[in-house]
Amino acid sequence: MNQIDTAKLETALNLKNKQKFARLPAPLRMFLLDSKGAIGLLMLLAILLMSLSAPLLSDYDPQRRAGGSHEPPSAEHILGTTRMGKDVFTQLVYGGRTSLLVGFTASLLSVAIAIVIGVSAGYFGGVVDELLTFLTNVMLVIPGLPLIIVMASFFDGGASPFVIGVVFAITGWAWSARVLRTQTLTLKNKEFITAAELIGERKWRIVLIQIFPNMLSLTVGGFVLGTIYAILAEAGLEFIGIGDPSAVTWGTMLYWAQSNQAISFGAWWELVPPAVAIMWTGAALTLINFSVDQITNPQLASQKNQSKIRRFLKGASA
Amino acid sequence: MSQAILSIKDLSIHYISEDKIVPAVNKVSFDIHPGEVFGLAGESGCGKSTIAFAISRLTKLPGLITGGEILYQGIDVLSLNQEALRQYRWAETSLVFQSAMDALNPVLSIEEQICDTLFAHQKIDKKQARERASELLELVGIDPARMGEYAHQFSGGMRQRIGIALALALKPKLIIMDEPTTALDVVVQRDIIEKIYQLKEQFGFAVLYISHDLSMMAEFSDRIGVMKDGELLEVAPAKQIWRQPEHPYTRQLAKAFMSMNNASAGGARANVHHQPILALNQVSKQFKTKAGFLRSKPFNALTNVSFELNPGEAMALVGESGSGKSTCAKILSQVYAPSSGELLFHGKNVWQEKASKQAYRKAVQMIFQDPFGSLNPTLNVGYQLARPVQIHHPHYSTKEVQVRVDQLLELVGLPSAWARRYPHELSGGQRQRVAIARVLAVEPEVILADEPTSMLDVSLRTGILNLLKQLKDDFNIAFLYITHDIATARYFAERTAVMYRGTIVEWGNSDAVTEDPRHPYTRTLLEAIPNPDHHLSENRQTSLMQQIWNPNGRGCTHSHYCEGPCQHELTTVQISPHHFVRHFDFGPYHDSLKHMPKKRA
Amino acid sequence: MRFLLTRIGFYLSAFWVAITLNFFIPRWMPGDPATHLFVSLRGKMSEEALAAIKVAYGFDGTLWDQYVAYLGKIFTGDFGISTTNFPAPVAETLFYAMGWTLFLVGISISVCFALGMLMGIKAAWGQGKFFDSFFTPFNVMLYAFSQPVIALLLFYGLCYQLEWFPLGRAHPPMVIPGFTWEFISAVAYHAVVPLLTMIIVGIGSWHLGMRNNMINLINQDFITLAQAKGLSERRVVYRYAARNAILPQITSLAMTFGYVLGGAYIVEVMFNYPGLGKFSLAAIQARDYAFIQSQLLLVTACVLVANLISDFANVLLDPRLRYAEAA
């Protein structure tokens, strides 16, 4: 068999370059070295920045008529106007504010619930665990969307985006809680936790300082997934008309474009921008989630250089 | 010598990590001859298992074979095509893994796993395959009727036997055994090794035996190669490696084993006037085990265990897994409450008085087995040492805490600058030192050391045990040393208590217990210790102990032949002022046991 | 057996919690359904009629009396009277709609499971190769592109622009339901785009789940041993790795059932498909609370049955569960 020149392979894989990151903490290093996470983060920052600077980007009011009905994109209206004559670009950036804010807060809230319930169940065990686990499992089997429909039906004029967000937080924490409980149980049986108990450490300090940092990547993963779920589900609910149609979000934009039959009038610009915005955000969060997953479970990343190595070996034997 | 069946020439294997390529095996060459047992010894990470995988060409990325040759009877294994490789695997060289639990597929029956191996290589029908499978199981001493069962239904030792049956399936000329007995109890370990040796004599295959345990290897192998950091340092006949090692590293390794096996900690201290710090008085612990729907049956993990621990004294609790020694440790560290009996601390019952419970917490600390699990990976060494100092000295200023942390690191032989390091930057031995420093921070009177060295390389074990000895003398700390290894017990502790199925069966001065063992179980344990001066081929006889010894029994020491509930009153017999043994009655074997030689030859 | 009995016990109590939730939600919310109805009709209803409707909704008497009466009704299969099709019982529409929803969910989930599994196996076995580096993130992204967006794109592309498929409904109104070729082909034709939407959105999670399970198994000793035994690669992949990786997927199958049901609601509204989603939306607009509440119970019951089936499947496929008591 041929000898393989490891020095050449090292150059081919550009490993030297990666040594620059060697001093960073492992999770951060893994995140930065994985192109997926970095691209996702950039994409997310771009859309966040766009939404945050909405008032700078547009002089129109998203709720008010700004031009004629269904005007095509022009210098005046970058993305045209809706059937009601509202500026689509303005709605897009302002709608992003609501959609992203609802997504993030709903997810943050549900992760917070998940942490409290999952970690308490895992750490305290016994009756506490049995009760909380029962609660978690019940929430897991009661389907979210049909439940939300029941709750939303009691709000006159449709549920506002924030009501939807809160309902998501209340119904969507169970999965994360389950994962966090399992992780807490594993950690609780680690010897460093027993050691901390033996030196007389207080319970809250054990939970906050010894256990919680070890679950950070799992929590971040739950948060990212929760955000995806909340943004998508909010858009879905508003799209079918359960939300408050007077609010401006990406979901209600889709709803109006659909119910005004924008496409039949050839006004694709009323439909495409919110659709692209949702896809963009979804893609960004998915990419981030891939990298976070790899930090939680390094095996998923273990074959990163495979194709490069194969190519090198083929070149070496040829 | 005859033509080698396997020759490895200048084999190099590298690992491609995140940011560099590191050598795992560096230009290693050796030959294995037909029917020979070739031992490959070395500490963790030396590359010995990497070679084992390369021989079956199982090296997967990020591992990469970067040079050299593997010749099996003249065939270049590294250049076989996929189909030829498939046919070569198992039919010519098979493998036995360290952990049979992980090596057997949990959802396929044993029968399926043996048969599909046969089908992959031979044109036989189902009936023939089944016959062969039961033949194989019988060879290794497993009831073929249990063929349809799954891995989790067998005990550790039986699983390893199944692994060996599997390895024999195609009558290969070479079997590679990667730490085949490391995860097993000492007695089972000896049992398996003897079984392998007997099968080898019967079928004439060669064995590549990979292990960190040089003493067991010297007893079992014909020739031994010693590896360190990916390099093969020397290859020589087993006896020579053990008696006159050439390379300084081999010498150091052999010495580490010898000192463990032969040294003694000296007798117990004479002054027994003062009160013991810690005492267990007739402690029992029962667990409920599930036995069908809504029913449970009690299982006695501990039965009437009593012992005392004096200040500045080390006592060893020796036993196999399931003997109750860990339950004992958990009662002492207050994880479990005893079902009956008393835990006395300075003469006061700990479970009754709250004040004494708190005093106990502070005074009794624990060192754990797994150096990787006992330090929190997200906190640096400084923090993990500062916390116990702050908790026990709330009035200390930051400066004083800092000084104390430095002092603690110095005590365990680590530089004070390491306070800023994180656990992943430390080796196993260094971590164990940090764990010891953390325990010292509380200034305990008693330390429970639960197998503190069993997961460390041998060369580090003596270092850690010596450090503990030093601390014991300097700070007058009492140690309860819990171990499966009766040899290190003698090395470290003045007194030894042997546990077997939930009771202490023999106790006294460590020297007396190990040199004049009376209880059959103690003798079995001592017999199981590797004896590198005598090769397995010399003068072997299966001990009577192993005929009695039943790996599946639970509970009373008499459960081997008793039927129905236990009727035995276990009385204690005093052998000498510092040596006691539980009365035992081994029925038909009783007389023959009396004639056992006192000491091993 | 013990395992299954505990599971059944859990499902029964979970169902009880769902029923109780269903009972309390309208009572927690501001105003009861009858009053909501009264207000929305703006005085077209008399006070007597309001009282009568309150009785019909079970909002009279003490809370405990209401609760007991409510439980009794549920167990006799009485889901109340529909206000949309007054005085027809809700159950009729409910079970009709349920049939169509389960049709969509059943087919899409089976296809997603099978395709996702095969793709996941391929991706995991060639971890880091092209198929894995491209299709794994791509398929997962399809999920994140969201149900409404995919539904809209397919609707405008395939149904509206290209006119390959009908614009909505489960079958043309003039085709009479029955076991006829005409009916079956019409249903199949109408279901293509709704199903395609659900499959595109659903496949990613199965692909990723199977892939990650497989990758965690690939480094296990027993896989290496299977290779060392000289088994063919096919056999190692399917009999050893995939066989084990599928077990957790079966549990997820039941877990995601409720989620996919929710997704079907959106697709049904988009494609005017006569399932629970479409009728629930109509019920919200018509303030038909009996229907809205019953759909939750029915869907929960479906999820519980799915979970039970997956428990049985797990016990059948996993000897560790089967012999847990013996060991």
mmCIF file with all atom_site columns, C-alpha atoms in Angstrom, chain B residues 246-308:
data_model
loop_
_atom_site.group_PDB
_atom_site.id
_atom_site.type_symbol
_atom_site.label_atom_id
_atom_site.label_alt_id
_atom_site.label_comp_id
_atom_site.label_asym_id
_atom_site.label_entity_id
_atom_site.label_seq_id
_atom_site.pdbx_PDB_ins_code
_atom_site.Cartn_x
_atom_site.Cartn_y
_atom_site.Cartn_z
_atom_site.occupancy
_atom_site.B_iso_or_equiv
_atom_site.pdbx_formal_charge
_atom_site.auth_seq_id
_atom_site.auth_comp_id
_atom_site.auth_asym_id
_atom_site.auth_atom_id
_atom_site.pdbx_PDB_model_num
ATOM 1  C CA . GLU B 1 246 ? 15.113  -4.296 28.848 1.00 0.00 ? 246 GLU B CA 1
ATOM 2  C CA . HIS B 1 247 ? 13.374  -1.036 28.139 1.00 0.00 ? 247 HIS B CA 1
ATOM 3  C CA . PRO B 1 248 ? 13.168  1.343  31.120 1.00 0.00 ? 248 PRO B CA 1
ATOM 4  C CA . TYR B 1 249 ? 9.433   1.851  30.520 1.00 0.00 ? 249 TYR B CA 1
ATOM 5  C CA . THR B 1 250 ? 8.742   -1.870 30.673 1.00 0.00 ? 250 THR B CA 1
ATOM 6  C CA . ARG B 1 251 ? 10.778  -2.063 33.834 1.00 0.00 ? 251 ARG B CA 1
ATOM 7  C CA . GLN B 1 252 ? 8.728   0.715  35.370 1.00 0.00 ? 252 GLN B CA 1
ATOM 8  C CA . LEU B 1 253 ? 5.462   -0.959 34.298 1.00 0.00 ? 253 LEU B CA 1
ATOM 9  C CA . ALA B 1 254 ? 6.455   -4.355 35.662 1.00 0.00 ? 254 ALA B CA 1
ATOM 10 C CA . LYS B 1 255 ? 7.571   -2.760 38.899 1.00 0.00 ? 255 LYS B CA 1
ATOM 11 C CA . ALA B 1 256 ? 4.232   -1.014 39.302 1.00 0.00 ? 256 ALA B CA 1
ATOM 12 C CA . PHE B 1 257 ? 2.503   -4.387 39.182 1.00 0.00 ? 257 PHE B CA 1
ATOM 13 C CA . MET B 1 258 ? 4.963   -6.107 41.432 1.00 0.00 ? 258 MET B CA 1
ATOM 14 C CA . SER B 1 259 ? 4.822   -3.481 44.158 1.00 0.00 ? 259 SER B CA 1
ATOM 15 C CA . MET B 1 260 ? 1.037   -3.740 44.149 1.00 0.00 ? 260 MET B CA 1
ATOM 16 C CA . ASN B 1 261 ? 1.017   -7.451 44.362 1.00 0.00 ? 261 ASN B CA 1
ATOM 17 C CA . ASN B 1 262 ? 3.501   -7.951 47.115 1.00 0.00 ? 262 ASN B CA 1
ATOM 18 C CA . ALA B 1 263 ? 3.796   -4.940 49.380 1.00 0.00 ? 263 ALA B CA 1
ATOM 19 C CA . SER B 1 264 ? 2.017   -4.642 52.677 1.00 0.00 ? 264 SER B CA 1
ATOM 20 C CA . ALA B 1 265 ? 0.762   -1.650 54.599 1.00 0.00 ? 265 ALA B CA 1
ATOM 21 C CA . GLY B 1 266 ? 1.848   -3.065 57.920 1.00 0.00 ? 266 GLY B CA 1
ATOM 22 C CA . GLY B 1 267 ? -0.317  -4.228 60.793 1.00 0.00 ? 267 GLY B CA 1
ATOM 23 C CA . ALA B 1 268 ? -3.121  -2.395 62.512 1.00 0.00 ? 268 ALA B CA 1
ATOM 24 C CA . ARG B 1 269 ? -2.221  0.121  65.115 1.00 0.00 ? 269 ARG B CA 1
ATOM 25 C CA . ALA B 1 270 ? -2.004  -1.345 68.534 1.00 0.00 ? 270 ALA B CA 1
ATOM 26 C CA . ASN B 1 271 ? -3.897  1.339  70.413 1.00 0.00 ? 271 ASN B CA 1
ATOM 27 C CA . VAL B 1 272 ? -7.531  0.339  70.227 1.00 0.00 ? 272 VAL B CA 1
ATOM 28 C CA . HIS B 1 273 ? -8.468  2.031  73.492 1.00 0.00 ? 273 HIS B CA 1
ATOM 29 C CA . HIS B 1 274 ? -10.071 5.121  72.131 1.00 0.00 ? 274 HIS B CA 1
ATOM 30 C CA . GLN B 1 275 ? -13.462 5.268  70.565 1.00 0.00 ? 275 GLN B CA 1
ATOM 31 C CA . PRO B 1 276 ? -13.748 4.545  66.855 1.00 0.00 ? 276 PRO B CA 1
ATOM 32 C CA . ILE B 1 277 ? -14.764 7.535  64.698 1.00 0.00 ? 277 ILE B CA 1
ATOM 33 C CA . LEU B 1 278 ? -17.179 5.612  62.635 1.00 0.00 ? 278 LEU B CA 1
ATOM 34 C CA . ALA B 1 279 ? -18.961 2.347  63.211 1.00 0.00 ? 279 ALA B CA 1
ATOM 35 C CA . LEU B 1 280 ? -21.592 0.292  61.502 1.00 0.00 ? 280 LEU B CA 1
ATOM 36 C CA . ASN B 1 281 ? -23.556 -1.787 63.959 1.00 0.00 ? 281 ASN B CA 1
ATOM 37 C CA . GLN B 1 282 ? -25.588 -4.698 62.548 1.00 0.00 ? 282 GLN B CA 1
ATOM 38 C CA . VAL B 1 283 ? -26.588 -2.730 59.478 1.00 0.00 ? 283 VAL B CA 1
ATOM 39 C CA . SER B 1 284 ? -28.901 -4.333 56.934 1.00 0.00 ? 284 SER B CA 1
ATOM 40 C CA . LYS B 1 285 ? -30.316 -2.924 53.763 1.00 0.00 ? 285 LYS B CA 1
ATOM 41 C CA . GLN B 1 286 ? -33.173 -4.367 51.761 1.00 0.00 ? 286 GLN B CA 1
ATOM 42 C CA . PHE B 1 287 ? -34.309 -3.282 48.345 1.00 0.00 ? 287 PHE B CA 1
ATOM 43 C CA . LYS B 1 288 ? -37.591 -4.058 46.721 1.00 0.00 ? 288 LYS B CA 1
ATOM 44 C CA . THR B 1 289 ? -37.239 -5.586 43.314 1.00 0.00 ? 289 THR B CA 1
ATOM 45 C CA . LYS B 1 290 ? -40.059 -5.803 40.866 1.00 0.00 ? 290 LYS B CA 1
ATOM 46 C CA . ALA B 1 291 ? -41.470 -9.268 40.497 1.00 0.00 ? 291 ALA B CA 1
ATOM 47 C CA . GLY B 1 292 ? -44.464 -9.023 38.251 1.00 0.00 ? 292 GLY B CA 1
ATOM 48 C CA . PHE B 1 293 ? -47.483 -6.794 38.332 1.00 0.00 ? 293 PHE B CA 1
ATOM 49 C CA . LEU B 1 294 ? -47.887 -4.928 41.624 1.00 0.00 ? 294 LEU B CA 1
ATOM 50 C CA . ARG B 1 295 ? -45.740 -7.467 43.396 1.00 0.00 ? 295 ARG B CA 1
ATOM 51 C CA . SER B 1 296 ? -42.270 -6.983 44.737 1.00 0.00 ? 296 SER B CA 1
ATOM 52 C CA . LYS B 1 297 ? -39.846 -9.213 46.478 1.00 0.00 ? 297 LYS B CA 1
ATOM 53 C CA . PRO B 1 298 ? -37.241 -7.979 48.922 1.00 0.00 ? 298 PRO B CA 1
ATOM 54 C CA . PHE B 1 299 ? -33.591 -8.373 48.076 1.00 0.00 ? 299 PHE B CA 1
ATOM 55 C CA . ASN B 1 300 ? -31.026 -8.287 50.856 1.00 0.00 ? 300 ASN B CA 1
ATOM 56 C CA . ALA B 1 301 ? -28.160 -6.088 49.717 1.00 0.00 ? 301 ALA B CA 1
ATOM 57 C CA . LEU B 1 302 ? -26.583 -6.005 53.177 1.00 0.00 ? 302 LEU B CA 1
ATOM 58 C CA . THR B 1 303 ? -27.133 -8.377 56.076 1.00 0.00 ? 303 THR B CA 1
ATOM 59 C CA . ASN B 1 304 ? -25.944 -7.503 59.585 1.00 0.00 ? 304 ASN B CA 1
ATOM 60 C CA . VAL B 1 305 ? -22.766 -5.703 58.615 1.00 0.00 ? 305 VAL B CA 1
ATOM 61 C CA . SER B 1 306 ? -20.676 -4.343 61.460 1.00 0.00 ? 306 SER B CA 1
ATOM 62 C CA . PHE B 1 307 ? -17.265 -2.746 61.478 1.00 0.00 ? 307 PHE B CA 1
ATOM 63 C CA . GLU B 1 308 ? -15.353 0.076  63.116 1.00 0.00 ? 308 GLU B CA 1
#
